[in-house]
């Protein structure tokens, strides 16, 4: 059988170690699908219900494994649907290859049906972006696309016109004045980790030696360097603050950490940033500059494997372009043990109080159910190596503060893009990669409803994901943003009836439970986690529970008050909830 371009693509992906493609077929990629079919023993195709979900699955798979995620979609609208999930991959620096279709070369430019010039559309998105127009480009362009995605930790995109997909891979339709491009040799992208330069480490050590109140800010770039982060923090007597994507770098109950930073972070972390005289950033280019020390108030040391991210937020006195683990290993012997540990001890006491306050909010007696209690029940029942995926919105606040990293637990969400709807497809992609681990999607009713059809994908592929829906019948984060900005809420709460997503789960042949009474919640969570297959718990929570910042600023309080004075439709319920939260904190 003559090898066609679609088959050449599939074979080369297999040679690169790709074993899974997430996607949705269409007539724009029939040639590619034929290639995948011919290699179906080595290359599994996960059929989804929406292309956006396919891109999220590939992104979640890449985030959790460090391997290349691959997704495929047909021409025109199919490829457009991929964009949101692919931008998530780009902004969070994970390697994903997108494969799309294009109309036949003979009709391009003639306003043919679904004609969208995807190579132009993807220009801002993909680091390597090409429309394949000659079979002789194979497999060299596949190699380039894969290498760019892996080495630059970003998105690559190849689009194939229909006639090229089914053309013989050896065909050369054009006359060339010179020899064609030979097939590229298959070389790995597992370059050794970037080692630090001695001079950079010396400068970093000198800045850190001069610091009296040092704060470490670590991100997901240090996920493989937990022991090194802890050792350096202990040597410097430095509290460890974590970015949200880097939540699982160190355990949440460790005495050296003050938890997250930002609107979803802790009050001790925010106060720490206001007081520190030295900021030591490791594996993060933390995007929210307003939460960092004011410019000029602290000297900065930054370690990042990507040199372009050094100094991007604050002037940096000691930039170190290197792998976090290698840099910290080399830096540790250059640091003297801190003699004064009072700064660390001060924030350890503050963090003890914060943890008690957060625990108090997990009140099982509250009705409607407090979302903090829902997350607390999941946290208590989940295994010590569980993976939690999360959507964007108020649920990210509950996960950030009430999902405890311990043991081998991990945590994934859309970091920089902060898009809705990745929680479910992330869980599917990660469960596929790690079939023996407990994978839990903690999602809101708004995000789950966007891509809920793909819960059926988990059922059909025997992926035992667990989904917990924090159902407040609204777009909660948008609601509170309106209030904090001083506007009365508008058009963000759904009308009755409330959705019952457990019915959808049962209709798919999975476990489904609807919870309205807090007494029923712990048992339902345990039963869902123990279920041998996909399971979903849809829990109605208090819609008036505000995701309060770790530290409320004057302007936020002012706008909040102004919005209530203008007339807040649910102000009685909101005020009652806030008052109850404060009472619980005082009694803790």
mmCIF file with all atom_site columns, N, CA, C and O in Angstrom, residues 406-422:
data_model
loop_
_atom_site.group_PDB
_atom_site.id
_atom_site.type_symbol
_atom_site.label_atom_id
_atom_site.label_alt_id
_atom_site.label_comp_id
_atom_site.label_asym_id
_atom_site.label_entity_id
_atom_site.label_seq_id
_atom_site.pdbx_PDB_ins_code
_atom_site.Cartn_x
_atom_site.Cartn_y
_atom_site.Cartn_z
_atom_site.occupancy
_atom_site.B_iso_or_equiv
_atom_site.pdbx_formal_charge
_atom_site.auth_seq_id
_atom_site.auth_comp_id
_atom_site.auth_asym_id
_atom_site.auth_atom_id
_atom_site.pdbx_PDB_model_num
ATOM 1  N N  . UNK A 1 406 ? -0.091  17.563 49.892 1.00 0.00 ? 406 UNK A N  1
ATOM 2  C CA . UNK A 1 406 ? 0.686   16.690 50.773 1.00 0.00 ? 406 UNK A CA 1
ATOM 3  C C  . UNK A 1 406 ? 1.053   15.440 49.991 1.00 0.00 ? 406 UNK A C  1
ATOM 4  O O  . UNK A 1 406 ? 0.386   15.061 49.030 1.00 0.00 ? 406 UNK A O  1
ATOM 5  N N  . UNK A 1 407 ? 2.142   14.800 50.391 1.00 0.00 ? 407 UNK A N  1
ATOM 6  C CA . UNK A 1 407 ? 2.580   13.611 49.672 1.00 0.00 ? 407 UNK A CA 1
ATOM 7  C C  . UNK A 1 407 ? 2.872   13.936 48.217 1.00 0.00 ? 407 UNK A C  1
ATOM 8  O O  . UNK A 1 407 ? 3.556   14.894 47.896 1.00 0.00 ? 407 UNK A O  1
ATOM 9  N N  . UNK A 1 408 ? 2.318   13.127 47.332 1.00 0.00 ? 408 UNK A N  1
ATOM 10 C CA . UNK A 1 408 ? 2.552   13.316 45.909 1.00 0.00 ? 408 UNK A CA 1
ATOM 11 C C  . UNK A 1 408 ? 1.419   14.012 45.182 1.00 0.00 ? 408 UNK A C  1
ATOM 12 O O  . UNK A 1 408 ? 1.308   13.905 43.950 1.00 0.00 ? 408 UNK A O  1
ATOM 13 N N  . UNK A 1 409 ? 0.590   14.746 45.912 1.00 0.00 ? 409 UNK A N  1
ATOM 14 C CA . UNK A 1 409 ? -0.541  15.417 45.266 1.00 0.00 ? 409 UNK A CA 1
ATOM 15 C C  . UNK A 1 409 ? -0.073  16.470 44.262 1.00 0.00 ? 409 UNK A C  1
ATOM 16 O O  . UNK A 1 409 ? 0.970   17.100 44.445 1.00 0.00 ? 409 UNK A O  1
ATOM 17 N N  . UNK A 1 410 ? -0.906  16.663 43.236 1.00 0.00 ? 410 UNK A N  1
ATOM 18 C CA . UNK A 1 410 ? -0.627  17.676 42.225 1.00 0.00 ? 410 UNK A CA 1
ATOM 19 C C  . UNK A 1 410 ? -1.879  18.505 41.984 1.00 0.00 ? 410 UNK A C  1
ATOM 20 O O  . UNK A 1 410 ? -2.986  18.135 42.393 1.00 0.00 ? 410 UNK A O  1
ATOM 21 N N  . UNK A 1 411 ? -1.682  19.627 41.276 1.00 0.00 ? 411 UNK A N  1
ATOM 22 C CA . UNK A 1 411 ? -2.765  20.594 41.085 1.00 0.00 ? 411 UNK A CA 1
ATOM 23 C C  . UNK A 1 411 ? -2.549  21.304 39.753 1.00 0.00 ? 411 UNK A C  1
ATOM 24 O O  . UNK A 1 411 ? -1.461  21.829 39.490 1.00 0.00 ? 411 UNK A O  1
ATOM 25 N N  . UNK A 1 412 ? -3.584  21.319 38.915 1.00 0.00 ? 412 UNK A N  1
ATOM 26 C CA . UNK A 1 412 ? -3.474  21.941 37.598 1.00 0.00 ? 412 UNK A CA 1
ATOM 27 C C  . UNK A 1 412 ? -4.709  22.796 37.311 1.00 0.00 ? 412 UNK A C  1
ATOM 28 O O  . UNK A 1 412 ? -5.841  22.387 37.568 1.00 0.00 ? 412 UNK A O  1
ATOM 29 N N  . UNK A 1 413 ? -4.445  23.969 36.766 1.00 0.00 ? 413 UNK A N  1
ATOM 30 C CA . UNK A 1 413 ? -5.513  24.845 36.296 1.00 0.00 ? 413 UNK A CA 1
ATOM 31 C C  . UNK A 1 413 ? -4.947  25.734 35.196 1.00 0.00 ? 413 UNK A C  1
ATOM 32 O O  . UNK A 1 413 ? -3.745  25.705 34.933 1.00 0.00 ? 413 UNK A O  1
ATOM 33 N N  . UNK A 1 414 ? -5.816  26.492 34.554 1.00 0.00 ? 414 UNK A N  1
ATOM 34 C CA . UNK A 1 414 ? -5.367  27.429 33.530 1.00 0.00 ? 414 UNK A CA 1
ATOM 35 C C  . UNK A 1 414 ? -4.730  28.618 34.228 1.00 0.00 ? 414 UNK A C  1
ATOM 36 O O  . UNK A 1 414 ? -5.423  29.418 34.851 1.00 0.00 ? 414 UNK A O  1
ATOM 37 N N  . UNK A 1 415 ? -3.410  28.741 34.137 1.00 0.00 ? 415 UNK A N  1
ATOM 38 C CA . UNK A 1 415 ? -2.700  29.747 34.902 1.00 0.00 ? 415 UNK A CA 1
ATOM 39 C C  . UNK A 1 415 ? -2.829  31.139 34.336 1.00 0.00 ? 415 UNK A C  1
ATOM 40 O O  . UNK A 1 415 ? -3.612  31.963 34.813 1.00 0.00 ? 415 UNK A O  1
ATOM 41 N N  . UNK A 1 416 ? -2.085  31.429 33.292 1.00 0.00 ? 416 UNK A N  1
ATOM 42 C CA . UNK A 1 416 ? -2.053  32.792 32.757 1.00 0.00 ? 416 UNK A CA 1
ATOM 43 C C  . UNK A 1 416 ? -3.286  33.148 31.933 1.00 0.00 ? 416 UNK A C  1
ATOM 44 O O  . UNK A 1 416 ? -3.736  34.284 31.948 1.00 0.00 ? 416 UNK A O  1
ATOM 45 N N  . UNK A 1 417 ? -3.826  32.198 31.207 1.00 0.00 ? 417 UNK A N  1
ATOM 46 C CA . UNK A 1 417 ? -5.028  32.496 30.423 1.00 0.00 ? 417 UNK A CA 1
ATOM 47 C C  . UNK A 1 417 ? -6.261  32.571 31.325 1.00 0.00 ? 417 UNK A C  1
ATOM 48 O O  . UNK A 1 417 ? -7.187  33.344 31.056 1.00 0.00 ? 417 UNK A O  1
ATOM 49 N N  . UNK A 1 418 ? -6.272  31.770 32.397 1.00 0.00 ? 418 UNK A N  1
ATOM 50 C CA . UNK A 1 418 ? -7.391  31.754 33.350 1.00 0.00 ? 418 UNK A CA 1
ATOM 51 C C  . UNK A 1 418 ? -8.729  31.594 32.633 1.00 0.00 ? 418 UNK A C  1
ATOM 52 O O  . UNK A 1 418 ? -9.700  32.299 32.908 1.00 0.00 ? 418 UNK A O  1
ATOM 53 N N  . UNK A 1 419 ? -8.780  30.650 31.720 1.00 0.00 ? 419 UNK A N  1
ATOM 54 C CA . UNK A 1 419 ? -9.997  30.424 30.962 1.00 0.00 ? 419 UNK A CA 1
ATOM 55 C C  . UNK A 1 419 ? -10.937 29.493 31.702 1.00 0.00 ? 419 UNK A C  1
ATOM 56 O O  . UNK A 1 419 ? -10.526 28.705 32.555 1.00 0.00 ? 419 UNK A O  1
ATOM 57 N N  . UNK A 1 420 ? -12.209 29.584 31.382 1.00 0.00 ? 420 UNK A N  1
ATOM 58 C CA . UNK A 1 420 ? -13.184 28.647 31.917 1.00 0.00 ? 420 UNK A CA 1
ATOM 59 C C  . UNK A 1 420 ? -13.135 27.350 31.121 1.00 0.00 ? 420 UNK A C  1
ATOM 60 O O  . UNK A 1 420 ? -12.714 27.329 29.970 1.00 0.00 ? 420 UNK A O  1
ATOM 61 N N  . UNK A 1 421 ? -13.556 26.272 31.772 1.00 0.00 ? 421 UNK A N  1
ATOM 62 C CA . UNK A 1 421 ? -13.865 24.973 31.169 1.00 0.00 ? 421 UNK A CA 1
ATOM 63 C C  . UNK A 1 421 ? -12.727 23.968 31.053 1.00 0.00 ? 421 UNK A C  1
ATOM 64 O O  . UNK A 1 421 ? -12.965 22.871 30.560 1.00 0.00 ? 421 UNK A O  1
ATOM 65 N N  . UNK A 1 422 ? -11.473 24.221 31.473 1.00 0.00 ? 422 UNK A N  1
ATOM 66 C CA . UNK A 1 422 ? -10.457 23.184 31.273 1.00 0.00 ? 422 UNK A CA 1
ATOM 67 C C  . UNK A 1 422 ? -10.490 22.055 32.296 1.00 0.00 ? 422 UNK A C  1
ATOM 68 O O  . UNK A 1 422 ? -9.869  21.010 32.083 1.00 0.00 ? 422 UNK A O  1
#
